[in-house]
PDB file of C-alpha atoms in Angstrom:
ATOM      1  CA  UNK A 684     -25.603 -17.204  -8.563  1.00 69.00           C
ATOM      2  CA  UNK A 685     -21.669 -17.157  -8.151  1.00 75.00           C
ATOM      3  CA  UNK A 686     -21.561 -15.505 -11.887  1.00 74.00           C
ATOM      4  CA  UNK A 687     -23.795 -12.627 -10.330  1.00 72.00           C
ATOM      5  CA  UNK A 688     -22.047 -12.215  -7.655  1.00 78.00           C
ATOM      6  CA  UNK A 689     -18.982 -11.203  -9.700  1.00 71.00           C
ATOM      7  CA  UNK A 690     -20.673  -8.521 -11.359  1.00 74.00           C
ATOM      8  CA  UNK A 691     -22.268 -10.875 -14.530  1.00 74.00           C
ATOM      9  CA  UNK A 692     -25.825  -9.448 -15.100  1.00 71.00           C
ATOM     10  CA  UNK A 693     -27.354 -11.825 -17.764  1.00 73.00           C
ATOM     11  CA  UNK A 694     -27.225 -15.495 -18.507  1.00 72.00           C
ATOM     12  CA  UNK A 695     -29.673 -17.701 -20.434  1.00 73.00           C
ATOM     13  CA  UNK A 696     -31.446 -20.482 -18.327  1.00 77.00           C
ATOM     14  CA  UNK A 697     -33.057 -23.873 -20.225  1.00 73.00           C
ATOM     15  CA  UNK A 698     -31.146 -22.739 -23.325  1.00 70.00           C
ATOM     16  CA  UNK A 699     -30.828 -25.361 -26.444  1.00 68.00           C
ATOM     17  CA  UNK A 700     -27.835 -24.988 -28.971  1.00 66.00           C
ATOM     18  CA  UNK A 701     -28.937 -27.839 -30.960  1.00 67.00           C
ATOM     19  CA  UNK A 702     -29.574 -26.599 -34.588  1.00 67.00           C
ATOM     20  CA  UNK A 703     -33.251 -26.252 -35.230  1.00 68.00           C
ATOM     21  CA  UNK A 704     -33.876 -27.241 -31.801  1.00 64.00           C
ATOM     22  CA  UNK A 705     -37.185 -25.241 -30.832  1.00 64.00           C
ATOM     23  CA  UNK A 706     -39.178 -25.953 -33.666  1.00 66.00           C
ATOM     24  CA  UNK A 707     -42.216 -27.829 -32.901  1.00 55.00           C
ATOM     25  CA  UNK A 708     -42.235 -31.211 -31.603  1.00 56.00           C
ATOM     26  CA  UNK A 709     -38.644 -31.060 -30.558  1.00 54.00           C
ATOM     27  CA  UNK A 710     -39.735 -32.017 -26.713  1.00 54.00           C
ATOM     28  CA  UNK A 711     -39.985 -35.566 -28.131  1.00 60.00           C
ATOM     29  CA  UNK A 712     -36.635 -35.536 -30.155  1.00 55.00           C
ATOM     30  CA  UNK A 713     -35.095 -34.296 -26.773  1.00 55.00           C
ATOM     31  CA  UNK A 714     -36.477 -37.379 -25.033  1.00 58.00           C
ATOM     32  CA  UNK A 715     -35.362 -39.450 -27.184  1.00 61.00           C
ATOM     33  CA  UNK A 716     -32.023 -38.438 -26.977  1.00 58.00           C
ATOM     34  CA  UNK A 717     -31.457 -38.439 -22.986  1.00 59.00           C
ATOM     35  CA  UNK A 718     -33.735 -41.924 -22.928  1.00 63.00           C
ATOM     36  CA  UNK A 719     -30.832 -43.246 -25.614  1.00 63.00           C
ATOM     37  CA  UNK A 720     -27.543 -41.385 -23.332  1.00 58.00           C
ATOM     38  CA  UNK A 721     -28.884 -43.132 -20.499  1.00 64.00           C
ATOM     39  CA  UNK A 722     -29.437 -46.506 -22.423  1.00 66.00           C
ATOM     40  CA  UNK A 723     -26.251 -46.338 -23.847  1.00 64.00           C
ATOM     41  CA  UNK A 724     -24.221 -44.865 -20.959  1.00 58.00           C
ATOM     42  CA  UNK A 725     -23.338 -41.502 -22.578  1.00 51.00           C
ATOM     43  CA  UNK A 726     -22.068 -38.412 -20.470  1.00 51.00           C
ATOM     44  CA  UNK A 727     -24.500 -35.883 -21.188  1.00 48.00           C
ATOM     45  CA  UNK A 728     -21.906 -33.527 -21.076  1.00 46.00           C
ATOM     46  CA  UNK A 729     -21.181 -34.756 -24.543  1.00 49.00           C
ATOM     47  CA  UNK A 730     -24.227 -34.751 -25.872  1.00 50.00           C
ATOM     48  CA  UNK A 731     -25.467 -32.868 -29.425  1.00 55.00           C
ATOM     49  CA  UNK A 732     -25.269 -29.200 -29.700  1.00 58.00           C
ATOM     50  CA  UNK A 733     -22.960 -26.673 -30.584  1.00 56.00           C
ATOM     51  CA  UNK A 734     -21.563 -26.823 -27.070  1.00 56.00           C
ATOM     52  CA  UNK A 735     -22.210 -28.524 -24.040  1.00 58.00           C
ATOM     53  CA  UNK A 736     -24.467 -26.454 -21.107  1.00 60.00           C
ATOM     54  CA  UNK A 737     -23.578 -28.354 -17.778  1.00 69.00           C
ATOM     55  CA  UNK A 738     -26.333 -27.176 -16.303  1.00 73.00           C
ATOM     56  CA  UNK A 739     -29.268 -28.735 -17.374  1.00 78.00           C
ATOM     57  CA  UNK A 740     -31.887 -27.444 -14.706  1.00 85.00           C
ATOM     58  CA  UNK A 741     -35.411 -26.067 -16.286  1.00 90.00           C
ATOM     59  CA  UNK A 742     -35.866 -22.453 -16.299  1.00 93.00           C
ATOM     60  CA  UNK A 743     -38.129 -22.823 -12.997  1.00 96.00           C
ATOM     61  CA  UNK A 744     -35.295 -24.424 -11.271  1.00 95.00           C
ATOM     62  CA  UNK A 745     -32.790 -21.378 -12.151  1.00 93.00           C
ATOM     63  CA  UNK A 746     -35.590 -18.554 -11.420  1.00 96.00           C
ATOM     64  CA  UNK A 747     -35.961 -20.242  -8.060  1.00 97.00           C
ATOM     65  CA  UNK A 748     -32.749 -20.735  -7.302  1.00 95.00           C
ATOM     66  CA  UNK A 749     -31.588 -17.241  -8.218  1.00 94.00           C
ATOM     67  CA  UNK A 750     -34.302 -15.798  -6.269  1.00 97.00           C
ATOM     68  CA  UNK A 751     -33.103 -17.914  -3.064  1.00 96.00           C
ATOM     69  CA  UNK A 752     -30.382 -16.293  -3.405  1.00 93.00           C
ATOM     70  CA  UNK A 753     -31.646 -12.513  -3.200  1.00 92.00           C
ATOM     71  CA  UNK A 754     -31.264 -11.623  -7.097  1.00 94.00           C
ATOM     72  CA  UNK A 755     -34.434 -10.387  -8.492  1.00 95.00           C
ATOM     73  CA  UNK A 756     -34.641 -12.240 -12.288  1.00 95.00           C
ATOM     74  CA  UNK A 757     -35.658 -10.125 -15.145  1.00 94.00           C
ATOM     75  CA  UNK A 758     -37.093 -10.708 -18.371  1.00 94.00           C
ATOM     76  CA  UNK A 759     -37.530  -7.530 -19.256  1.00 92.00           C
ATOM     77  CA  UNK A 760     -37.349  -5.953 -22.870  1.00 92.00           C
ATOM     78  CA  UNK A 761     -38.501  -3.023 -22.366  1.00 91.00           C
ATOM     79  CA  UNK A 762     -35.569  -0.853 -23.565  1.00 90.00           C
ATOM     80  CA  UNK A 763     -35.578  -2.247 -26.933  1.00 88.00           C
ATOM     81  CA  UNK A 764     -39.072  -2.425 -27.121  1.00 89.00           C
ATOM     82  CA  UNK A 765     -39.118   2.002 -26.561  1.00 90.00           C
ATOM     83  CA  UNK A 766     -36.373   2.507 -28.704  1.00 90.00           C
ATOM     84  CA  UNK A 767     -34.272   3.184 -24.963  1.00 91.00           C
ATOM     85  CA  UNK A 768     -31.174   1.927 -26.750  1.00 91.00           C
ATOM     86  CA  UNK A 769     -27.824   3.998 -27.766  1.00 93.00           C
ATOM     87  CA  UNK A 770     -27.351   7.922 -27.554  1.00 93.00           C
ATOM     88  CA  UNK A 771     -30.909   7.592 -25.823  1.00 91.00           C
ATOM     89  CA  UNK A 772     -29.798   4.573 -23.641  1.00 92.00           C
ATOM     90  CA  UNK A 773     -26.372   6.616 -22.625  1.00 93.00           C
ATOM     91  CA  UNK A 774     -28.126   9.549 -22.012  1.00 93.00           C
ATOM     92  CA  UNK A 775     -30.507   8.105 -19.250  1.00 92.00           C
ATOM     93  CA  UNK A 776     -27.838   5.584 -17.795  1.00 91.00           C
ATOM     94  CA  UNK A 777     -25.263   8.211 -17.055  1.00 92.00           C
ATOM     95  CA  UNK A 778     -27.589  10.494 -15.286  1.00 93.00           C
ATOM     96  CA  UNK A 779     -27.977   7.185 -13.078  1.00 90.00           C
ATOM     97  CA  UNK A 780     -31.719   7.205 -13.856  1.00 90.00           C
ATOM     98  CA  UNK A 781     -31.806   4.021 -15.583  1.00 88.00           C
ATOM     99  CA  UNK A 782     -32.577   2.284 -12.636  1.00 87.00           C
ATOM    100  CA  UNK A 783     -36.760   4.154 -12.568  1.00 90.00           C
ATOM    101  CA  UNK A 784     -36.732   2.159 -15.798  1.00 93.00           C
ATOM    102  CA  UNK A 785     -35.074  -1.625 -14.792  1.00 93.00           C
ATOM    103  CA  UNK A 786     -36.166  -2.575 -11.523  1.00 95.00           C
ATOM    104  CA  UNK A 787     -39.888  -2.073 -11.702  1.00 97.00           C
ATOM    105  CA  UNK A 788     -39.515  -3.589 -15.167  1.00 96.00           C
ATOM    106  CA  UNK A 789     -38.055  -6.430 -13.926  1.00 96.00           C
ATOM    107  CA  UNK A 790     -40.484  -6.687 -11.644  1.00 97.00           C
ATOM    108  CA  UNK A 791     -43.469  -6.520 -13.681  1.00 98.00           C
ATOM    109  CA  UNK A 792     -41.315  -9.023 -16.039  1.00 97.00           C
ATOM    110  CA  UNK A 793     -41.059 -11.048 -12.907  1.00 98.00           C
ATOM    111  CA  UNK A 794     -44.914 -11.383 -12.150  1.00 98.00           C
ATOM    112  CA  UNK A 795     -45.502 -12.096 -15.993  1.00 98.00           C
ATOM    113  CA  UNK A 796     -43.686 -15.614 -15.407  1.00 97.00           C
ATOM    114  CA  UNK A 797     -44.631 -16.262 -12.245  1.00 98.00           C
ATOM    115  CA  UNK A 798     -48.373 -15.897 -13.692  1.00 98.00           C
ATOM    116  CA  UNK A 799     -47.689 -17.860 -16.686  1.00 97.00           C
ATOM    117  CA  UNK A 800     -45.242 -20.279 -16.353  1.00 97.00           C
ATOM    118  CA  UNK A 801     -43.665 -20.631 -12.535  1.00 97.00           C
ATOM    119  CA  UNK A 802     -44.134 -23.455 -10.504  1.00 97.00           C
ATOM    120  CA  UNK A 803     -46.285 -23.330  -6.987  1.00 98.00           C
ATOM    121  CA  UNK A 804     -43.120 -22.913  -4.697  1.00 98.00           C
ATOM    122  CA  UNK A 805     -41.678 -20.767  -7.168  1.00 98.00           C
ATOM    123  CA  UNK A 806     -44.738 -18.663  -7.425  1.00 98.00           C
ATOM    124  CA  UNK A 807     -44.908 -17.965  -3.369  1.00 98.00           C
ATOM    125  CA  UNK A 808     -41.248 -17.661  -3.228  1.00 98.00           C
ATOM    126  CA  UNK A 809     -41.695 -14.909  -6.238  1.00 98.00           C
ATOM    127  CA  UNK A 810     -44.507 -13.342  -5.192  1.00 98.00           C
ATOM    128  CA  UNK A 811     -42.519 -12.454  -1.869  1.00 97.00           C
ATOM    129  CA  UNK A 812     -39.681 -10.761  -3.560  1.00 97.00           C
ATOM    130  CA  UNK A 813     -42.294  -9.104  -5.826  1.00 98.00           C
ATOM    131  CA  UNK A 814     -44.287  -7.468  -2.676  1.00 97.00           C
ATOM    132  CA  UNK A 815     -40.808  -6.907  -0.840  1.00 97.00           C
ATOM    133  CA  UNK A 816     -39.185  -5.113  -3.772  1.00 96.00           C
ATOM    134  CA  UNK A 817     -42.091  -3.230  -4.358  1.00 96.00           C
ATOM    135  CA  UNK A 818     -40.502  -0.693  -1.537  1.00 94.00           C
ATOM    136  CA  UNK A 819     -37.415   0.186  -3.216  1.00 93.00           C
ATOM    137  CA  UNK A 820     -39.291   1.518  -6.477  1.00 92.00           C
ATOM    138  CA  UNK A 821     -39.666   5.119  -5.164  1.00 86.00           C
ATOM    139  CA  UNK A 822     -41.861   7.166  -6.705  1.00 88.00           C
ATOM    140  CA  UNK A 823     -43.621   5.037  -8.942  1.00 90.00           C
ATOM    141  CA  UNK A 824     -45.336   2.827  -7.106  1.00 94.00           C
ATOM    142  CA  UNK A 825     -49.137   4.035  -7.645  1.00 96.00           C
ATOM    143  CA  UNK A 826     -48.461   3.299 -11.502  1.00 96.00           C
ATOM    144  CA  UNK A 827     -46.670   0.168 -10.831  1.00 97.00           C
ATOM    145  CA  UNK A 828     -49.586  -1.128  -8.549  1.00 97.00           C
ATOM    146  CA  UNK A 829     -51.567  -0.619 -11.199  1.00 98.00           C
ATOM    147  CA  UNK A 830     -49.544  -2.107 -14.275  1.00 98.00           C
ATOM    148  CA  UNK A 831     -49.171  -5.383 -11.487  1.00 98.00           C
ATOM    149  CA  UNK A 832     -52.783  -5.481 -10.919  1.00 98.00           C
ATOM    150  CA  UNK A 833     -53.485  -6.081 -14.389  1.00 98.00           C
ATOM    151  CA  UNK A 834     -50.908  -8.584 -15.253  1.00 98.00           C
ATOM    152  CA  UNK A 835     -52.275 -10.495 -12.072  1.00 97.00           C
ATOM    153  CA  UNK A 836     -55.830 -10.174 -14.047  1.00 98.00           C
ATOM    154  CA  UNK A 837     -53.878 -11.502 -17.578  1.00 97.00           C
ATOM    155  CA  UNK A 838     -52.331  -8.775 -19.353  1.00 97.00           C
ATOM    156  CA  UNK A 839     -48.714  -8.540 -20.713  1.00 97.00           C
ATOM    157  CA  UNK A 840     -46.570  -6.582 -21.924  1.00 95.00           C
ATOM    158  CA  UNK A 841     -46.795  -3.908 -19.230  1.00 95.00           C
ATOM    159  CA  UNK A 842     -43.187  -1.620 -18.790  1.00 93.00           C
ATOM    160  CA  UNK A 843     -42.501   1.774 -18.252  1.00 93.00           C
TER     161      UNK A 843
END
């Protein structure tokens, strides 16, 4: 959260550098591996990888600690996904209209994990944020009621 607080706006969370290290079956390799640092007393700051990560928390862990700490995590693709990106991209960001597009997609992005993937406390914790957030949308929040409402009843892929 200290990163963000300096102005850094993305960072990867449960990231592997290993080569070929999120094909199938590679949870049990990455047992393995901690089970034989700890047997054999190896810092797992040294462990296999391109580079070490240092933080080694799941993705959960970071979501709910970033949200603890008042950011609002995004997942959002959206841009790329519309072809929002460049000349177009420019155009909308220096009018200082890009933010109609990020927030409530980070939002919706938001609700999409905490659906699918969060854990219980990160879930309430997330679903708070989500209704409190909600307020600073403006004028979009009959549509964005809507596009939440049916990623609560399982669809994704929801942006504006």
């Amino acid at each position: 959260a200290r990163l963000l607080q300096l102005g850094f706006s993305q960072m990867s969370a449960a990231s592997k550098t290993n080569v070929g290290s999120y094909h199938k079956g590679d949870v049990e390799h990455e047992h393995n591996m901690m089970q034989q640092r700890e047997e054999e007393h190896i810092d797992s700051n040294l462990a296999e990888g391109q580079f070490s990560l240092l933080d080694e928390r799941s993705l959960d862990e970071v979501v709910h600690h970033l949200m603890e700490n008042g950011f609002v995590p995004s997942f959002c693709t959206a841009c790329y996904r519309k072809g929002r990106t460049g000349a177009e991209f420019m155009a909308i960001a220096k009018k200082g209209n890009i933010h109609r597009f990020c927030h409530p997609n980070a939002l919706l992005t938001l609700q999409e994990y905490l659906e699918d993937y969060a854990s219980p406390e990160t879930k309430r914790l997330g679903q708070h944020i989500v209704e409190k957030e909600r307020a600073t949308i403006g004028g979009r929040t009959v549509a964005f009621d809507k596009k939440l409402e049916k990623i609560k009843e399982g669809e994704r892929d929801l942006y504006f």
